[in-house]
Amino acid sequence: MANNKTAHWKDLTLLRKRLDSAKQDKMMNEEKKAEETELFTKYYSEWKGEDDSFKHIPRFYYRLAAEDEVLLQKLREESRAVFLQRKSRELLDNEELQNLWFLLDKHQVPPTTGDEAIISYESFLKAGAFLHTRVYAKLLHNDPYGRISIMQFFNYVMRKVFLNDSEHINRDVLYDVAGQGYLRESDLENYILELIPTLPQLDGLEKSFYSFYVCTAVRKFFFFLDPLHTGKIKIQDILACSFLDDLLELRDEELSKESQESNWFSAPSALRVYGQYLNLDKDHNGMLSKEELSLYGTGTLTSVFLDRVYQECLTYDGEMDYKTYLDFVLALENRKEPAALQYIFKLLDMENKGYLNVFALNYFFRAIQEQMKIHGQEPVSFQDVKDEIFDMVKPKDPYKITLQDLVNSGQGDTVTSILIDLNGFWTYENREVLVANDTDSNTADLDDK
């Protein structure tokens, strides 16, 4: 019995030793891990360097001054004036531009490409302002000697000067009430309204028409430069597009009649568009119903397309106001432009799928076929038209036509005309006859001479 107890205590003692040993091993392992982590953190920090910038986030939001905070508003106006003066001093004046041209011409290198003067990189560095390696690389194309065109570079400089021209920047930034680098619709309206007296070609406009003229002019900017309908346009986009050139072209007192007719901002053009609107408004309520709009142009737009116009566009009790009408006119008169195609594509895409399938094409072309029957013409087979449309567009997906497919094909204006306008379809269907008639007419004119 005594021997059994002794053996039992020996076993317990051995078990305790093993448990203690296991605890010590565990503690040693944890200490090793802690030591490894400490050493890793130490050496990693030494290698990377201490960076506690995240502890001091710089201020990135400054609220706009309220209307009653006169002092803050004055401070912002002064800051803006100083900024514009600094930008103005950075510009090249006419004399400096002439000197730059002489320098470029002096350093041109042979052999010339046709009549075009060219310059090498070594000579380029000797010529002065704006001459950065990055600019040279942008203008470098496939010249075997690594040279660029002097005229191309000079045009680049002129464009840079224009975009930063203090006259344009001062005028545009002045109307940027929010000071955020963009103009809202009301800002642009004020800008154009105050610009009218400085444009001799608009001297004949009656003051009662000013508001309609301003609305007509502003809509072109927003239709093409604000495709997402955010209600604002970047000043940089306004300066970069050609619309401002067209508007300021009206300073020329001797502007030809042809130039005025092709310029959306001219008085004849604005009066034409507004006059068409008044002529369509048969009940003289200042708005256009679907029946009134159906007389637009040649009066051959399909009723199905007009239904979609009134479903998608902003209307008031089912009638269209002048501003919505202007978007409609800009889309139909500029069908080659991506913004116009986007407008029409949205109307054709009835199910908002982002593409046109055979069903959508058939839906709209059926209205063309019905109009052909009304006019006593034999309807054209949809299958033939469908095949021609897909051949013209060549979409990525052979069963779907996206907006990008239309834009990339360069045939968007033809395709949309075929689907929404009987006159447009007739013109396409008889294109070969019309070309032949034009050729015969031109030949006859030459014979007369």
Short mmCIF file of C-alpha atoms in Angstrom, two decimals, residues 66-254:
data_model
loop_
_atom_site.label_atom_id
_atom_site.label_comp_id
_atom_site.label_asym_id
_atom_site.label_seq_id
_atom_site.Cartn_x
_atom_site.Cartn_y
_atom_site.Cartn_z
CA ALA A 66 -22.10 84.14 -47.64
CA GLU A 67 -23.87 87.16 -49.13
CA ASP A 68 -23.75 89.02 -45.82
CA GLU A 69 -20.00 88.41 -45.36
CA VAL A 70 -18.93 91.50 -47.28
CA LEU A 71 -15.31 91.46 -46.13
CA LEU A 72 -14.72 87.86 -47.24
CA GLN A 73 -16.34 88.55 -50.62
CA LYS A 74 -14.12 91.61 -51.14
CA LEU A 75 -11.08 89.51 -50.22
CA ARG A 76 -12.00 86.90 -52.82
CA GLU A 77 -12.53 89.56 -55.50
CA GLU A 78 -9.13 91.09 -54.74
CA SER A 79 -7.46 87.69 -54.81
CA ARG A 80 -9.05 86.97 -58.16
CA ALA A 81 -7.87 90.31 -59.57
CA VAL A 82 -4.29 89.65 -58.43
CA PHE A 83 -4.41 86.16 -59.96
CA LEU A 84 -5.63 87.52 -63.31
CA GLN A 85 -2.92 90.18 -63.34
CA ARG A 86 -0.28 87.53 -62.74
CA LYS A 87 -1.66 85.33 -65.53
CA SER A 88 -1.77 88.34 -67.85
CA ARG A 89 1.94 89.05 -67.29
CA GLU A 90 2.78 85.46 -68.28
CA LEU A 91 1.28 85.90 -71.76
CA LEU A 92 3.23 86.69 -74.89
CA ASP A 93 2.21 89.97 -76.53
CA ASN A 94 2.16 90.58 -80.29
CA GLU A 95 5.78 91.78 -80.40
CA GLU A 96 6.99 88.72 -78.49
CA LEU A 97 5.03 86.43 -80.79
CA GLN A 98 6.65 88.08 -83.82
CA ASN A 99 10.10 87.65 -82.28
CA LEU A 100 9.33 83.98 -81.60
CA TRP A 101 8.33 83.49 -85.24
CA PHE A 102 11.57 85.11 -86.46
CA LEU A 103 13.61 82.91 -84.13
CA LEU A 104 11.85 79.77 -85.29
CA ASP A 105 12.29 80.75 -88.92
CA LYS A 106 15.95 81.55 -88.33
CA HIS A 107 16.61 78.12 -86.81
CA GLN A 108 14.75 75.97 -89.33
CA VAL A 109 16.76 73.06 -90.65
CA PRO A 110 16.96 71.21 -93.98
CA PRO A 111 15.75 69.15 -95.67
CA THR A 112 12.27 70.72 -95.89
CA THR A 113 9.14 68.63 -96.34
CA GLY A 114 7.43 70.19 -99.34
CA ASP A 115 6.86 73.88 -98.54
CA GLU A 116 6.69 73.29 -94.78
CA ALA A 117 9.47 74.71 -92.61
CA ILE A 118 10.71 72.36 -89.90
CA ILE A 119 12.98 72.57 -86.87
CA SER A 120 15.21 70.10 -85.01
CA TYR A 121 15.28 69.56 -81.25
CA GLU A 122 18.68 71.28 -80.90
CA SER A 123 17.42 74.36 -82.73
CA PHE A 124 14.12 74.17 -80.87
CA LEU A 125 15.88 74.71 -77.53
CA LYS A 126 17.46 77.94 -78.78
CA ALA A 127 14.20 79.65 -79.65
CA GLY A 128 12.75 80.79 -76.28
CA ALA A 129 9.38 80.63 -74.49
CA PHE A 130 7.01 77.67 -74.37
CA LEU A 131 9.84 75.42 -75.53
CA HIS A 132 9.65 72.39 -73.30
CA THR A 133 10.71 68.86 -74.14
CA ARG A 134 7.20 67.60 -73.39
CA VAL A 135 5.71 70.01 -75.96
CA TYR A 136 8.23 68.94 -78.57
CA ALA A 137 7.41 65.27 -77.93
CA LYS A 138 3.67 65.95 -78.34
CA LEU A 139 4.21 67.54 -81.75
CA LEU A 140 6.69 64.94 -82.95
CA HIS A 141 5.19 62.55 -85.49
CA ASN A 142 6.87 60.38 -88.10
CA ASP A 143 9.67 62.61 -89.32
CA PRO A 144 12.72 60.38 -89.99
CA TYR A 145 15.05 63.07 -88.59
CA GLY A 146 13.03 63.67 -85.40
CA ARG A 147 11.92 67.19 -86.37
CA ILE A 148 8.63 69.08 -85.99
CA SER A 149 6.71 71.57 -88.13
CA ILE A 150 7.38 75.22 -87.26
CA MET A 151 3.85 76.21 -88.28
CA GLN A 152 2.31 73.46 -86.18
CA PHE A 153 4.31 74.55 -83.14
CA PHE A 154 3.51 78.24 -83.66
CA ASN A 155 -0.20 77.41 -83.91
CA TYR A 156 0.13 75.54 -80.61
CA VAL A 157 1.64 78.64 -78.99
CA MET A 158 -1.08 80.87 -80.42
CA ARG A 159 -3.75 78.57 -79.05
CA LYS A 160 -2.10 78.57 -75.64
CA VAL A 161 -2.02 82.36 -75.65
CA PHE A 162 -5.67 82.51 -76.67
CA LEU A 163 -6.79 80.10 -73.96
CA ASN A 164 -5.03 82.23 -71.36
CA ASP A 165 -5.92 85.54 -72.99
CA SER A 166 -6.67 87.94 -70.12
CA GLU A 167 -9.58 89.45 -72.07
CA HIS A 168 -11.42 86.11 -72.23
CA ILE A 169 -10.38 84.92 -68.77
CA ASN A 170 -11.29 88.23 -67.12
CA ARG A 171 -14.70 88.25 -68.72
CA ASP A 172 -15.50 84.60 -67.99
CA VAL A 173 -14.09 84.49 -64.47
CA LEU A 174 -15.93 87.71 -63.63
CA TYR A 175 -19.22 85.87 -64.10
CA ASP A 176 -18.08 82.81 -62.14
CA VAL A 177 -20.06 83.83 -59.06
CA ALA A 178 -19.25 80.63 -57.17
CA GLY A 179 -15.54 80.98 -57.93
CA GLN A 180 -15.29 77.26 -58.76
CA GLY A 181 -14.07 77.45 -62.37
CA TYR A 182 -17.41 76.96 -64.09
CA LEU A 183 -20.40 79.01 -65.24
CA ARG A 184 -23.98 78.17 -64.40
CA GLU A 185 -26.78 78.89 -66.86
CA SER A 186 -27.66 82.18 -65.16
CA ASP A 187 -23.95 83.21 -65.16
CA LEU A 188 -23.66 82.58 -68.90
CA GLU A 189 -26.92 84.43 -69.55
CA ASN A 190 -25.56 87.52 -67.76
CA TYR A 191 -22.27 87.18 -69.65
CA ILE A 192 -23.93 87.14 -73.09
CA LEU A 193 -26.48 89.83 -72.18
CA GLU A 194 -23.68 92.28 -71.31
CA LEU A 195 -21.71 91.20 -74.38
CA ILE A 196 -24.49 92.16 -76.84
CA PRO A 197 -23.72 95.94 -76.94
CA THR A 198 -20.08 95.17 -77.87
CA LEU A 199 -21.05 93.16 -80.98
CA PRO A 200 -21.83 95.47 -83.96
CA GLN A 201 -23.60 92.68 -85.86
CA LEU A 202 -26.28 92.63 -83.15
CA ASP A 203 -26.95 96.39 -83.23
CA GLY A 204 -30.21 95.82 -85.11
CA LEU A 205 -31.75 93.64 -82.41
CA GLU A 206 -34.61 95.21 -80.48
CA LYS A 207 -34.18 95.17 -76.71
CA SER A 208 -37.47 93.29 -76.37
CA PHE A 209 -35.79 90.38 -78.22
CA TYR A 210 -32.67 90.32 -76.00
CA SER A 211 -34.04 87.68 -73.61
CA PHE A 212 -34.90 85.34 -76.51
CA TYR A 213 -31.52 85.94 -78.12
CA VAL A 214 -29.70 85.17 -74.86
CA CYS A 215 -31.73 81.99 -74.40
CA THR A 216 -30.95 80.93 -78.00
CA ALA A 217 -27.21 81.55 -77.57
CA VAL A 218 -26.89 79.93 -74.13
CA ARG A 219 -28.68 76.74 -75.23
CA LYS A 220 -25.97 75.94 -77.76
CA PHE A 221 -23.28 76.10 -75.08
CA PHE A 222 -25.23 73.85 -72.72
CA PHE A 223 -26.48 71.43 -75.37
CA PHE A 224 -22.97 70.58 -76.52
CA LEU A 225 -20.82 71.25 -73.43
CA ASP A 226 -23.11 69.90 -70.70
CA PRO A 227 -24.24 66.49 -72.01
CA LEU A 228 -24.87 65.17 -68.48
CA HIS A 229 -27.18 68.12 -67.69
CA THR A 230 -25.30 69.19 -64.57
CA GLY A 231 -26.40 72.80 -65.08
CA LYS A 232 -22.84 74.15 -65.30
CA ILE A 233 -19.95 74.29 -67.78
CA LYS A 234 -16.22 74.51 -67.09
CA ILE A 235 -14.76 77.86 -68.13
CA GLN A 236 -11.85 75.95 -69.68
CA ASP A 237 -14.31 74.08 -71.94
CA ILE A 238 -15.93 77.35 -73.02
CA LEU A 239 -12.54 78.82 -73.92
CA ALA A 240 -11.40 75.67 -75.73
CA CYS A 241 -14.46 75.20 -77.97
CA SER A 242 -15.16 77.21 -81.13
CA PHE A 243 -18.45 78.69 -79.90
CA LEU A 244 -16.76 81.68 -78.30
CA ASP A 245 -14.95 82.36 -81.59
CA ASP A 246 -18.29 82.28 -83.42
CA LEU A 247 -19.82 84.66 -80.89
CA LEU A 248 -16.93 87.13 -80.97
CA GLU A 249 -16.89 86.96 -84.78
CA LEU A 250 -19.93 89.24 -84.60
CA ARG A 251 -17.52 92.09 -83.76
CA ASP A 252 -16.66 92.23 -87.45
CA GLU A 253 -18.77 95.00 -88.98
CA GLU A 254 -18.16 93.63 -92.50
#
